[in-house]
PDB file of N, CA and C and ligand atoms in Angstrom:
ATOM      1  N   ALA R  24      -7.751  -6.236   9.871  1.00 97.00           N
ATOM      2  CA  ALA R  24      -8.416  -7.212   9.005  1.00 97.00           C
ATOM      3  C   ALA R  24      -9.486  -6.526   8.154  1.00 97.00           C
ATOM      4  N   ILE R  25      -9.813  -7.183   7.043  1.00 98.00           N
ATOM      5  CA  ILE R  25     -10.860  -6.657   6.167  1.00 98.00           C
ATOM      6  C   ILE R  25     -12.197  -6.610   6.910  1.00 98.00           C
ATOM      7  N   ASP R  26     -12.977  -5.572   6.672  1.00 97.00           N
ATOM      8  CA  ASP R  26     -14.300  -5.426   7.277  1.00 97.00           C
ATOM      9  C   ASP R  26     -15.292  -6.322   6.514  1.00 97.00           C
ATOM     10  N   PRO R  27     -15.817  -7.378   7.177  1.00 96.00           N
ATOM     11  CA  PRO R  27     -16.744  -8.264   6.474  1.00 96.00           C
ATOM     12  C   PRO R  27     -18.066  -7.572   6.119  1.00 96.00           C
ATOM     13  N   GLN R  28     -18.330  -6.437   6.721  1.00 97.00           N
ATOM     14  CA  GLN R  28     -19.554  -5.663   6.416  1.00 97.00           C
ATOM     15  C   GLN R  28     -19.265  -4.546   5.400  1.00 97.00           C
ATOM     16  N   PHE R  29     -18.220  -4.723   4.582  1.00 97.00           N
ATOM     17  CA  PHE R  29     -17.807  -3.610   3.714  1.00 97.00           C
ATOM     18  C   PHE R  29     -18.890  -3.142   2.754  1.00 97.00           C
ATOM     19  N   GLU R  30     -19.794  -4.077   2.369  1.00 96.00           N
ATOM     20  CA  GLU R  30     -20.840  -3.665   1.424  1.00 96.00           C
ATOM     21  C   GLU R  30     -21.805  -2.652   2.050  1.00 96.00           C
ATOM     22  N   GLN R  31     -21.956  -2.715   3.392  1.00 97.00           N
ATOM     23  CA  GLN R  31     -22.779  -1.730   4.090  1.00 97.00           C
ATOM     24  C   GLN R  31     -21.978  -0.476   4.428  1.00 97.00           C
ATOM     25  N   ASN R  32     -20.692  -0.673   4.778  1.00 97.00           N
ATOM     26  CA  ASN R  32     -19.909   0.415   5.348  1.00 97.00           C
ATOM     27  C   ASN R  32     -19.114   1.228   4.326  1.00 97.00           C
ATOM     28  N   ARG R  33     -19.053   0.748   3.085  1.00 98.00           N
ATOM     29  CA  ARG R  33     -18.271   1.460   2.068  1.00 98.00           C
ATOM     30  C   ARG R  33     -19.147   1.767   0.862  1.00 98.00           C
ATOM     31  N   GLU R  34     -18.647   2.646   0.011  1.00 98.00           N
ATOM     32  CA  GLU R  34     -19.368   3.005  -1.196  1.00 98.00           C
ATOM     33  C   GLU R  34     -18.717   2.380  -2.415  1.00 98.00           C
ATOM     34  N   LEU R  35     -19.571   1.841  -3.306  1.00 98.00           N
ATOM     35  CA  LEU R  35     -19.080   1.286  -4.567  1.00 98.00           C
ATOM     36  C   LEU R  35     -18.684   2.434  -5.480  1.00 98.00           C
ATOM     37  N   GLU R  36     -17.393   2.486  -5.832  1.00 98.00           N
ATOM     38  CA  GLU R  36     -16.900   3.615  -6.627  1.00 98.00           C
ATOM     39  C   GLU R  36     -16.840   3.314  -8.112  1.00 98.00           C
ATOM     40  N   GLY R  37     -16.868   2.037  -8.472  1.00 98.00           N
ATOM     41  CA  GLY R  37     -16.773   1.692  -9.886  1.00 98.00           C
ATOM     42  C   GLY R  37     -16.085   0.364 -10.037  1.00 98.00           C
ATOM     43  N   GLN R  38     -15.360   0.193 -11.154  1.00 98.00           N
ATOM     44  CA  GLN R  38     -14.652  -1.052 -11.412  1.00 98.00           C
ATOM     45  C   GLN R  38     -13.241  -0.758 -11.889  1.00 98.00           C
ATOM     46  N   GLU R  39     -12.328  -1.688 -11.538  1.00 98.00           N
ATOM     47  CA  GLU R  39     -10.976  -1.646 -12.093  1.00 98.00           C
ATOM     48  C   GLU R  39     -10.485  -3.076 -12.196  1.00 98.00           C
ATOM     49  N   HIS R  40      -9.701  -3.385 -13.223  1.00 97.00           N
ATOM     50  CA  HIS R  40      -9.225  -4.749 -13.465  1.00 97.00           C
ATOM     51  C   HIS R  40     -10.396  -5.739 -13.444  1.00 97.00           C
ATOM     52  N   GLY R  41     -11.583  -5.324 -13.883  1.00 98.00           N
ATOM     53  CA  GLY R  41     -12.720  -6.224 -14.019  1.00 98.00           C
ATOM     54  C   GLY R  41     -13.472  -6.538 -12.740  1.00 98.00           C
ATOM     55  N   VAL R  42     -13.145  -5.870 -11.626  1.00 98.00           N
ATOM     56  CA  VAL R  42     -13.854  -6.142 -10.359  1.00 98.00           C
ATOM     57  C   VAL R  42     -14.289  -4.824  -9.706  1.00 98.00           C
ATOM     58  N   ASP R  43     -15.254  -4.947  -8.767  1.00 98.00           N
ATOM     59  CA  ASP R  43     -15.766  -3.769  -8.063  1.00 98.00           C
ATOM     60  C   ASP R  43     -14.682  -3.116  -7.217  1.00 98.00           C
ATOM     61  N   VAL R  44     -14.758  -1.796  -7.092  1.00 98.00           N
ATOM     62  CA  VAL R  44     -13.876  -1.024  -6.220  1.00 98.00           C
ATOM     63  C   VAL R  44     -14.740  -0.361  -5.146  1.00 98.00           C
ATOM     64  N   TRP R  45     -14.482  -0.749  -3.864  1.00 98.00           N
ATOM     65  CA  TRP R  45     -15.206  -0.191  -2.722  1.00 98.00           C
ATOM     66  C   TRP R  45     -14.310   0.817  -2.027  1.00 98.00           C
ATOM     67  N   GLY R  46     -14.714   2.089  -2.046  1.00 98.00           N
ATOM     68  CA  GLY R  46     -13.909   3.163  -1.495  1.00 98.00           C
ATOM     69  C   GLY R  46     -13.980   3.241   0.019  1.00 98.00           C
ATOM     70  N   PRO R  47     -13.358   4.275   0.581  1.00 98.00           N
ATOM     71  CA  PRO R  47     -12.712   5.374  -0.131  1.00 98.00           C
ATOM     72  C   PRO R  47     -11.377   4.982  -0.757  1.00 98.00           C
ATOM     73  N   THR R  48     -11.041   5.663  -1.843  1.00 98.00           N
ATOM     74  CA  THR R  48      -9.740   5.488  -2.477  1.00 98.00           C
ATOM     75  C   THR R  48      -9.068   6.845  -2.629  1.00 98.00           C
ATOM     76  N   ASP R  49      -7.736   6.807  -2.551  1.00 98.00           N
ATOM     77  CA  ASP R  49      -6.924   7.999  -2.772  1.00 98.00           C
ATOM     78  C   ASP R  49      -5.562   7.519  -3.254  1.00 98.00           C
ATOM     79  N   PRO R  50      -5.519   7.060  -4.533  1.00 97.00           N
ATOM     80  CA  PRO R  50      -4.295   6.434  -5.040  1.00 97.00           C
ATOM     81  C   PRO R  50      -3.122   7.422  -5.077  1.00 97.00           C
ATOM     82  N   PRO R  51      -1.901   6.931  -4.924  1.00 98.00           N
ATOM     83  CA  PRO R  51      -1.543   5.518  -4.837  1.00 98.00           C
ATOM     84  C   PRO R  51      -1.559   4.951  -3.418  1.00 98.00           C
ATOM     85  N   GLU R  52      -1.805   5.776  -2.397  1.00 98.00           N
ATOM     86  CA  GLU R  52      -1.676   5.284  -1.017  1.00 98.00           C
ATOM     87  C   GLU R  52      -2.915   4.519  -0.537  1.00 98.00           C
ATOM     88  N   GLU R  53      -4.089   4.882  -1.030  1.00 98.00           N
ATOM     89  CA  GLU R  53      -5.333   4.273  -0.538  1.00 98.00           C
ATOM     90  C   GLU R  53      -6.099   3.701  -1.731  1.00 98.00           C
ATOM     91  N   LEU R  54      -6.265   2.356  -1.735  1.00 98.00           N
ATOM     92  CA  LEU R  54      -6.797   1.693  -2.929  1.00 98.00           C
ATOM     93  C   LEU R  54      -8.136   1.009  -2.694  1.00 98.00           C
ATOM     94  N   GLY R  55      -8.579   0.911  -1.442  1.00 98.00           N
ATOM     95  CA  GLY R  55      -9.898   0.364  -1.156  1.00 98.00           C
ATOM     96  C   GLY R  55      -9.953  -1.156  -1.222  1.00 98.00           C
ATOM     97  N   ILE R  56     -11.177  -1.667  -1.187  1.00 98.00           N
ATOM     98  CA  ILE R  56     -11.428  -3.107  -1.272  1.00 98.00           C
ATOM     99  C   ILE R  56     -11.799  -3.440  -2.709  1.00 98.00           C
ATOM    100  N   ARG R  57     -11.212  -4.549  -3.223  1.00 98.00           N
ATOM    101  CA  ARG R  57     -11.434  -4.938  -4.615  1.00 98.00           C
ATOM    102  C   ARG R  57     -12.158  -6.271  -4.688  1.00 98.00           C
ATOM    103  N   GLY R  58     -13.252  -6.316  -5.475  1.00 98.00           N
ATOM    104  CA  GLY R  58     -14.062  -7.513  -5.595  1.00 98.00           C
ATOM    105  C   GLY R  58     -15.198  -7.489  -4.592  1.00 98.00           C
ATOM    106  N   THR R  59     -16.198  -8.360  -4.824  1.00 98.00           N
ATOM    107  CA  THR R  59     -17.362  -8.396  -3.943  1.00 98.00           C
ATOM    108  C   THR R  59     -17.586  -9.792  -3.376  1.00 98.00           C
ATOM    109  N   HIS R  60     -17.765 -10.798  -4.211  1.00 98.00           N
ATOM    110  CA  HIS R  60     -17.877 -12.167  -3.676  1.00 98.00           C
ATOM    111  C   HIS R  60     -16.557 -12.605  -3.055  1.00 98.00           C
ATOM    112  N   VAL R  61     -15.467 -12.385  -3.784  1.00 98.00           N
ATOM    113  CA  VAL R  61     -14.117 -12.538  -3.227  1.00 98.00           C
ATOM    114  C   VAL R  61     -13.551 -11.126  -3.114  1.00 98.00           C
ATOM    115  N   ALA R  62     -13.435 -10.636  -1.878  1.00 98.00           N
ATOM    116  CA  ALA R  62     -13.029  -9.256  -1.648  1.00 98.00           C
ATOM    117  C   ALA R  62     -11.634  -9.216  -1.034  1.00 98.00           C
ATOM    118  N   VAL R  63     -10.764  -8.385  -1.616  1.00 98.00           N
ATOM    119  CA  VAL R  63      -9.401  -8.201  -1.107  1.00 98.00           C
ATOM    120  C   VAL R  63      -9.234  -6.744  -0.701  1.00 98.00           C
ATOM    121  N   ASP R  64      -8.854  -6.526   0.563  1.00 98.00           N
ATOM    122  CA  ASP R  64      -8.560  -5.165   1.005  1.00 98.00           C
ATOM    123  C   ASP R  64      -7.146  -4.816   0.565  1.00 98.00           C
ATOM    124  N   PHE R  65      -7.046  -4.044  -0.513  1.00 98.00           N
ATOM    125  CA  PHE R  65      -5.743  -3.696  -1.080  1.00 98.00           C
ATOM    126  C   PHE R  65      -4.895  -2.890  -0.084  1.00 98.00           C
ATOM    127  N   ASP R  66      -5.531  -2.221   0.857  1.00 98.00           N
ATOM    128  CA  ASP R  66      -4.765  -1.409   1.801  1.00 98.00           C
ATOM    129  C   ASP R  66      -4.173  -2.246   2.929  1.00 98.00           C
ATOM    130  N   ILE R  67      -4.608  -3.512   3.038  1.00 98.00           N
ATOM    131  CA  ILE R  67      -4.070  -4.439   4.034  1.00 98.00           C
ATOM    132  C   ILE R  67      -3.099  -5.435   3.395  1.00 98.00           C
ATOM    133  N   CYS R  68      -3.362  -5.850   2.159  1.00 98.00           N
ATOM    134  CA  CYS R  68      -2.549  -6.867   1.456  1.00 98.00           C
ATOM    135  C   CYS R  68      -1.078  -6.456   1.423  1.00 98.00           C
ATOM    136  N   ILE R  69      -0.214  -7.405   1.842  1.00 98.00           N
ATOM    137  CA  ILE R  69       1.232  -7.179   1.813  1.00 98.00           C
ATOM    138  C   ILE R  69       1.909  -8.032   0.733  1.00 98.00           C
ATOM    139  N   ALA R  70       1.104  -8.568  -0.202  1.00 98.00           N
ATOM    140  CA  ALA R  70       1.619  -9.354  -1.332  1.00 98.00           C
ATOM    141  C   ALA R  70       2.287 -10.644  -0.886  1.00 98.00           C
ATOM    142  N   ASP R  71       1.757 -11.259   0.145  1.00 98.00           N
ATOM    143  CA  ASP R  71       2.281 -12.550   0.617  1.00 98.00           C
ATOM    144  C   ASP R  71       2.208 -13.616  -0.475  1.00 98.00           C
ATOM    145  N   GLY R  72       1.095 -13.677  -1.181  1.00 98.00           N
ATOM    146  CA  GLY R  72       0.954 -14.576  -2.325  1.00 98.00           C
ATOM    147  C   GLY R  72       0.397 -15.951  -2.025  1.00 98.00           C
ATOM    148  N   ALA R  73       0.194 -16.292  -0.753  1.00 98.00           N
ATOM    149  CA  ALA R  73      -0.327 -17.616  -0.418  1.00 98.00           C
ATOM    150  C   ALA R  73      -1.725 -17.840  -1.003  1.00 98.00           C
ATOM    151  N   CYS R  74      -2.520 -16.825  -1.019  1.00 98.00           N
ATOM    152  CA  CYS R  74      -3.887 -16.943  -1.563  1.00 98.00           C
ATOM    153  C   CYS R  74      -3.828 -17.364  -3.029  1.00 98.00           C
ATOM    154  N   LEU R  75      -3.000 -16.670  -3.786  1.00 98.00           N
ATOM    155  CA  LEU R  75      -2.875 -16.950  -5.218  1.00 98.00           C
ATOM    156  C   LEU R  75      -2.328 -18.357  -5.459  1.00 98.00           C
ATOM    157  N   GLU R  76      -1.343 -18.757  -4.651  1.00 98.00           N
ATOM    158  CA  GLU R  76      -0.750 -20.083  -4.818  1.00 98.00           C
ATOM    159  C   GLU R  76      -1.726 -21.195  -4.455  1.00 98.00           C
ATOM    160  N   ASP R  77      -2.565 -20.973  -3.446  1.00 98.00           N
ATOM    161  CA  ASP R  77      -3.421 -22.040  -2.928  1.00 98.00           C
ATOM    162  C   ASP R  77      -4.789 -22.120  -3.595  1.00 98.00           C
ATOM    163  N   CYS R  78      -5.253 -21.062  -4.213  1.00 98.00           N
ATOM    164  CA  CYS R  78      -6.607 -21.089  -4.791  1.00 98.00           C
ATOM    165  C   CYS R  78      -6.692 -22.173  -5.864  1.00 98.00           C
ATOM    166  N   PRO R  79      -7.616 -23.145  -5.709  1.00 98.00           N
ATOM    167  CA  PRO R  79      -7.686 -24.266  -6.642  1.00 98.00           C
ATOM    168  C   PRO R  79      -8.246 -23.891  -8.008  1.00 98.00           C
ATOM    169  N   VAL R  80      -8.861 -22.742  -8.119  1.00 98.00           N
ATOM    170  CA  VAL R  80      -9.479 -22.363  -9.398  1.00 98.00           C
ATOM    171  C   VAL R  80      -8.928 -21.045  -9.952  1.00 98.00           C
ATOM    172  N   ASP R  81      -7.761 -20.622  -9.451  1.00 98.00           N
ATOM    173  CA  ASP R  81      -7.042 -19.464  -9.996  1.00 98.00           C
ATOM    174  C   ASP R  81      -7.895 -18.200 -10.098  1.00 98.00           C
ATOM    175  N   VAL R  82      -8.485 -17.843  -8.972  1.00 98.00           N
ATOM    176  CA  VAL R  82      -9.285 -16.615  -8.920  1.00 98.00           C
ATOM    177  C   VAL R  82      -8.399 -15.360  -9.025  1.00 98.00           C
ATOM    178  N   PHE R  83      -7.162 -15.444  -8.488  1.00 98.00           N
ATOM    179  CA  PHE R  83      -6.369 -14.226  -8.300  1.00 98.00           C
ATOM    180  C   PHE R  83      -5.337 -13.999  -9.398  1.00 98.00           C
ATOM    181  N   GLU R  84      -5.081 -12.720  -9.667  1.00 98.00           N
ATOM    182  CA  GLU R  84      -4.005 -12.299 -10.573  1.00 98.00           C
ATOM    183  C   GLU R  84      -3.278 -11.115  -9.927  1.00 98.00           C
ATOM    184  N   TRP R  85      -1.961 -11.082 -10.094  1.00 98.00           N
ATOM    185  CA  TRP R  85      -1.204  -9.931  -9.598  1.00 98.00           C
ATOM    186  C   TRP R  85      -1.510  -8.698 -10.422  1.00 98.00           C
ATOM    187  N   VAL R  86      -1.639  -7.566  -9.729  1.00 98.00           N
ATOM    188  CA  VAL R  86      -1.691  -6.271 -10.406  1.00 98.00           C
ATOM    189  C   VAL R  86      -0.669  -5.350  -9.741  1.00 98.00           C
ATOM    190  N   ASP R  87      -0.162  -4.416 -10.510  1.00 98.00           N
ATOM    191  CA  ASP R  87       0.846  -3.484 -10.005  1.00 98.00           C
ATOM    192  C   ASP R  87       0.183  -2.349  -9.219  1.00 98.00           C
ATOM    193  N   THR R  88       0.751  -2.061  -8.047  1.00 98.00           N
ATOM    194  CA  THR R  88       0.253  -0.946  -7.234  1.00 98.00           C
ATOM    195  C   THR R  88       1.442  -0.109  -6.756  1.00 98.00           C
ATOM    196  N   PRO R  89       2.140   0.528  -7.697  1.00 98.00           N
ATOM    197  CA  PRO R  89       3.346   1.281  -7.331  1.00 98.00           C
ATOM    198  C   PRO R  89       3.045   2.361  -6.302  1.00 98.00           C
ATOM    199  N   ASP R  90       3.958   2.497  -5.348  1.00 98.00           N
ATOM    200  CA  ASP R  90       3.902   3.543  -4.314  1.00 98.00           C
ATOM    201  C   ASP R  90       2.831   3.302  -3.256  1.00 98.00           C
ATOM    202  N   HIS R  91       2.223   2.087  -3.238  1.00 98.00           N
ATOM    203  CA  HIS R  91       1.364   1.785  -2.091  1.00 98.00           C
ATOM    204  C   HIS R  91       2.257   1.440  -0.901  1.00 98.00           C
ATOM    205  N   PRO R  92       1.932   1.969   0.293  1.00 98.00           N
ATOM    206  CA  PRO R  92       2.825   1.770   1.447  1.00 98.00           C
ATOM    207  C   PRO R  92       3.017   0.316   1.864  1.00 98.00           C
ATOM    208  N   GLU R  93       2.067  -0.575   1.648  1.00 98.00           N
ATOM    209  CA  GLU R  93       2.193  -1.960   2.116  1.00 98.00           C
ATOM    210  C   GLU R  93       2.897  -2.867   1.103  1.00 98.00           C
ATOM    211  N   SER R  94       2.656  -2.681  -0.186  1.00 98.00           N
ATOM    212  CA  SER R  94       3.281  -3.528  -1.209  1.00 98.00           C
ATOM    213  C   SER R  94       3.016  -2.938  -2.587  1.00 98.00           C
ATOM    214  N   GLU R  95       3.935  -3.232  -3.516  1.00 98.00           N
ATOM    215  CA  GLU R  95       3.852  -2.652  -4.855  1.00 98.00           C
ATOM    216  C   GLU R  95       3.120  -3.546  -5.845  1.00 98.00           C
ATOM    217  N   ILE R  96       2.671  -4.737  -5.363  1.00 98.00           N
ATOM    218  CA  ILE R  96       1.753  -5.569  -6.132  1.00 98.00           C
ATOM    219  C   ILE R  96       0.653  -6.049  -5.185  1.00 98.00           C
ATOM    220  N   LYS R  97      -0.495  -6.387  -5.774  1.00 98.00           N
ATOM    221  CA  LYS R  97      -1.631  -6.880  -4.983  1.00 98.00           C
ATOM    222  C   LYS R  97      -2.304  -8.001  -5.770  1.00 98.00           C
ATOM    223  N   VAL R  98      -3.084  -8.833  -5.057  1.00 98.00           N
ATOM    224  CA  VAL R  98      -3.834  -9.882  -5.739  1.00 98.00           C
ATOM    225  C   VAL R  98      -5.244  -9.397  -6.069  1.00 98.00           C
ATOM    226  N   ASN R  99      -5.491  -9.267  -7.364  1.00 98.00           N
ATOM    227  CA  ASN R  99      -6.820  -8.874  -7.831  1.00 98.00           C
ATOM    228  C   ASN R  99      -7.686 -10.126  -7.997  1.00 98.00           C
ATOM    229  N   PRO R 100      -8.926 -10.141  -7.447  1.00 98.00           N
ATOM    230  CA  PRO R 100      -9.791 -11.316  -7.592  1.00 98.00           C
ATOM    231  C   PRO R 100     -10.484 -11.342  -8.955  1.00 98.00           C
ATOM    232  N   THR R 101      -9.673 -11.349  -9.988  1.00 98.00           N
ATOM    233  CA  THR R 101     -10.156 -11.197 -11.363  1.00 98.00           C
ATOM    234  C   THR R 101     -11.233 -12.218 -11.731  1.00 98.00           C
ATOM    235  N   ASN R 102     -11.022 -13.470 -11.291  1.00 98.00           N
ATOM    236  CA  ASN R 102     -11.947 -14.550 -11.669  1.00 98.00           C
ATOM    237  C   ASN R 102     -12.827 -14.947 -10.485  1.00 98.00           C
ATOM    238  N   GLU R 103     -13.344 -13.959  -9.763  1.00 98.00           N
ATOM    239  CA  GLU R 103     -14.132 -14.264  -8.558  1.00 98.00           C
ATOM    240  C   GLU R 103     -15.383 -15.075  -8.877  1.00 98.00           C
ATOM    241  N   ASP R 104     -15.876 -14.987 -10.097  1.00 97.00           N
ATOM    242  CA  ASP R 104     -17.066 -15.770 -10.469  1.00 97.00           C
ATOM    243  C   ASP R 104     -16.766 -17.275 -10.532  1.00 97.00           C
ATOM    244  N   GLN R 105     -15.473 -17.650 -10.541  1.00 98.00           N
ATOM    245  CA  GLN R 105     -15.084 -19.062 -10.541  1.00 98.00           C
ATOM    246  C   GLN R 105     -14.971 -19.643  -9.133  1.00 98.00           C
ATOM    247  N   CYS R 106     -15.056 -18.811  -8.111  1.00 98.00           N
ATOM    248  CA  CYS R 106     -14.798 -19.220  -6.723  1.00 98.00           C
ATOM    249  C   CYS R 106     -15.744 -20.341  -6.297  1.00 98.00           C
ATOM    250  N   ILE R 107     -15.169 -21.356  -5.628  1.00 98.00           N
ATOM    251  CA  ILE R 107     -15.957 -22.483  -5.133  1.00 98.00           C
ATOM    252  C   ILE R 107     -16.098 -22.445  -3.605  1.00 98.00           C
ATOM    253  N   ASP R 108     -15.797 -21.296  -3.005  1.00 97.00           N
ATOM    254  CA  ASP R 108     -16.017 -21.075  -1.568  1.00 97.00           C
ATOM    255  C   ASP R 108     -15.279 -22.069  -0.679  1.00 97.00           C
ATOM    256  N   CYS R 109     -14.075 -22.444  -1.074  1.00 98.00           N
ATOM    257  CA  CYS R 109     -13.307 -23.397  -0.253  1.00 98.00           C
ATOM    258  C   CYS R 109     -12.697 -22.729   0.971  1.00 98.00           C
ATOM    259  N   MET R 110     -12.584 -21.397   0.951  1.00 98.00           N
ATOM    260  CA  MET R 110     -12.090 -20.591   2.070  1.00 98.00           C
ATOM    261  C   MET R 110     -10.591 -20.721   2.332  1.00 98.00           C
ATOM    262  N   LEU R 111      -9.866 -21.401   1.446  1.00 98.00           N
ATOM    263  CA  LEU R 111      -8.419 -21.523   1.625  1.00 98.00           C
ATOM    264  C   LEU R 111      -7.735 -20.158   1.678  1.00 98.00           C
ATOM    265  N   CYS R 112      -8.099 -19.282   0.765  1.00 98.00           N
ATOM    266  CA  CYS R 112      -7.437 -17.971   0.698  1.00 98.00           C
ATOM    267  C   CYS R 112      -7.650 -17.186   1.982  1.00 98.00           C
ATOM    268  N   VAL R 113      -8.870 -17.262   2.519  1.00 98.00           N
ATOM    269  CA  VAL R 113      -9.187 -16.563   3.767  1.00 98.00           C
ATOM    270  C   VAL R 113      -8.308 -17.101   4.888  1.00 98.00           C
ATOM    271  N   ASP R 114      -8.147 -18.423   4.935  1.00 98.00           N
ATOM    272  CA  ASP R 114      -7.398 -19.063   6.012  1.00 98.00           C
ATOM    273  C   ASP R 114      -5.896 -18.803   5.924  1.00 98.00           C
ATOM    274  N   VAL R 115      -5.336 -18.731   4.725  1.00 98.00           N
ATOM    275  CA  VAL R 115      -3.880 -18.622   4.603  1.00 98.00           C
ATOM    276  C   VAL R 115      -3.352 -17.193   4.637  1.00 98.00           C
ATOM    277  N   CYS R 116      -4.171 -16.214   4.400  1.00 98.00           N
ATOM    278  CA  CYS R 116      -3.652 -14.837   4.359  1.00 98.00           C
ATOM    279  C   CYS R 116      -3.168 -14.419   5.746  1.00 98.00           C
ATOM    280  N   PRO R 117      -1.891 -14.043   5.859  1.00 98.00           N
ATOM    281  CA  PRO R 117      -1.321 -13.724   7.171  1.00 98.00           C
ATOM    282  C   PRO R 117      -1.846 -12.419   7.762  1.00 98.00           C
ATOM    283  N   VAL R 118      -2.458 -11.581   6.954  1.00 98.00           N
ATOM    284  CA  VAL R 118      -2.938 -10.285   7.449  1.00 98.00           C
ATOM    285  C   VAL R 118      -4.461 -10.141   7.328  1.00 98.00           C
ATOM    286  N   ASP R 119      -5.149 -11.261   7.062  1.00 98.00           N
ATOM    287  CA  ASP R 119      -6.622 -11.248   6.978  1.00 98.00           C
ATOM    288  C   ASP R 119      -7.151 -10.175   6.030  1.00 98.00           C
ATOM    289  N   ALA R 120      -6.587 -10.164   4.822  1.00 98.00           N
ATOM    290  CA  ALA R 120      -6.992  -9.150   3.849  1.00 98.00           C
ATOM    291  C   ALA R 120      -8.166  -9.599   2.978  1.00 98.00           C
ATOM    292  N   ILE R 121      -8.598 -10.877   3.113  1.00 98.00           N
ATOM    293  CA  ILE R 121      -9.595 -11.421   2.176  1.00 98.00           C
ATOM    294  C   ILE R 121     -10.874 -11.801   2.898  1.00 98.00           C
ATOM    295  N   ASP R 122     -12.011 -11.468   2.282  1.00 98.00           N
ATOM    296  CA  ASP R 122     -13.328 -11.907   2.753  1.00 98.00           C
ATOM    297  C   ASP R 122     -14.019 -12.614   1.591  1.00 98.00           C
ATOM    298  N   VAL R 123     -14.483 -13.850   1.857  1.00 98.00           N
ATOM    299  CA  VAL R 123     -15.285 -14.572   0.864  1.00 98.00           C
ATOM    300  C   VAL R 123     -16.654 -14.795   1.475  1.00 98.00           C
ATOM    301  N   ASP R 124     -17.679 -14.376   0.761  1.00 92.00           N
ATOM    302  CA  ASP R 124     -19.044 -14.461   1.282  1.00 92.00           C
ATOM    303  C   ASP R 124     -19.864 -15.426   0.442  1.00 92.00           C
ATOM    304  N   PRO R 125     -20.016 -16.672   0.927  1.00 80.00           N
ATOM    305  CA  PRO R 125     -20.748 -17.667   0.164  1.00 80.00           C
ATOM    306  C   PRO R 125     -22.227 -17.316  -0.001  1.00 80.00           C
ATOM    307  N   GLY R 126     -22.732 -16.397   0.813  1.00 63.00           N
ATOM    308  CA  GLY R 126     -24.141 -16.002   0.693  1.00 63.00           C
ATOM    309  C   GLY R 126     -24.372 -15.357  -0.625  1.00 63.00           C
TER     310      GLY R 126
HETATM  311 FE1  LIG C 224     -10.126 -19.516  -4.428  1.00 75.19          FE
HETATM  312 FE2  LIG C 224     -11.203 -20.903  -2.420  1.00 75.19          FE
HETATM  313 FE3  LIG C 224     -10.547 -18.345  -2.075  1.00 75.19          FE
HETATM  314 FE4  LIG C 224     -12.618 -18.961  -3.614  1.00 75.19          FE
HETATM  315  S1  LIG C 224     -12.458 -19.327  -1.390  1.00 75.19           S
HETATM  316  S2  LIG C 224     -11.015 -17.482  -4.083  1.00 75.19           S
HETATM  317  S3  LIG C 224     -11.925 -20.874  -4.553  1.00 75.19           S
HETATM  318  S4  LIG C 224      -9.128 -20.048  -2.478  1.00 75.19           S
HETATM  319 FE1  LIG C 225      -2.235 -10.364  -0.071  1.00 75.19          FE
HETATM  320 FE2  LIG C 225      -2.942 -12.005   1.851  1.00 75.19          FE
HETATM  321 FE3  LIG C 225      -2.926 -12.837  -0.615  1.00 75.19          FE
HETATM  322  S1  LIG C 225      -1.297 -10.537   1.939  1.00 75.19           S
HETATM  323  S2  LIG C 225      -1.320 -11.675  -1.566  1.00 75.19           S
HETATM  324  S3  LIG C 225      -4.246 -11.225   0.212  1.00 75.19           S
HETATM  325  S4  LIG C 225      -2.289 -14.016   1.151  1.00 75.19           S
END
């Protein structure tokens, strides 16, 4: 599961697709955690898609991640500033790849 303390335990490496990238990263196999308020661990995400389908405010967008061992697409939290903290995405993800921090 995603580490809910990632902001303490990881380093901010920059931005991609409009959201923060928390390392370590070593593409294409290791992509890190993407986003901060709505955070998706790209190395855990298996592209199930339930988060994207259920989010009432369309926070997520697919991005291509060719040659990643878990899946070749991932959900980027592009519109994380729109999040209303409903926690649906956290609840539906089968691999616990998402952390939403209402704080
Ligand atoms: Fe969307 Fe709710 Fe997840 Fe926020 S907590 S990203 S509003 S599903
Ligand atoms: Fe990935 Fe979980 Fe969404 S596997 S696509 S973060 S439901």
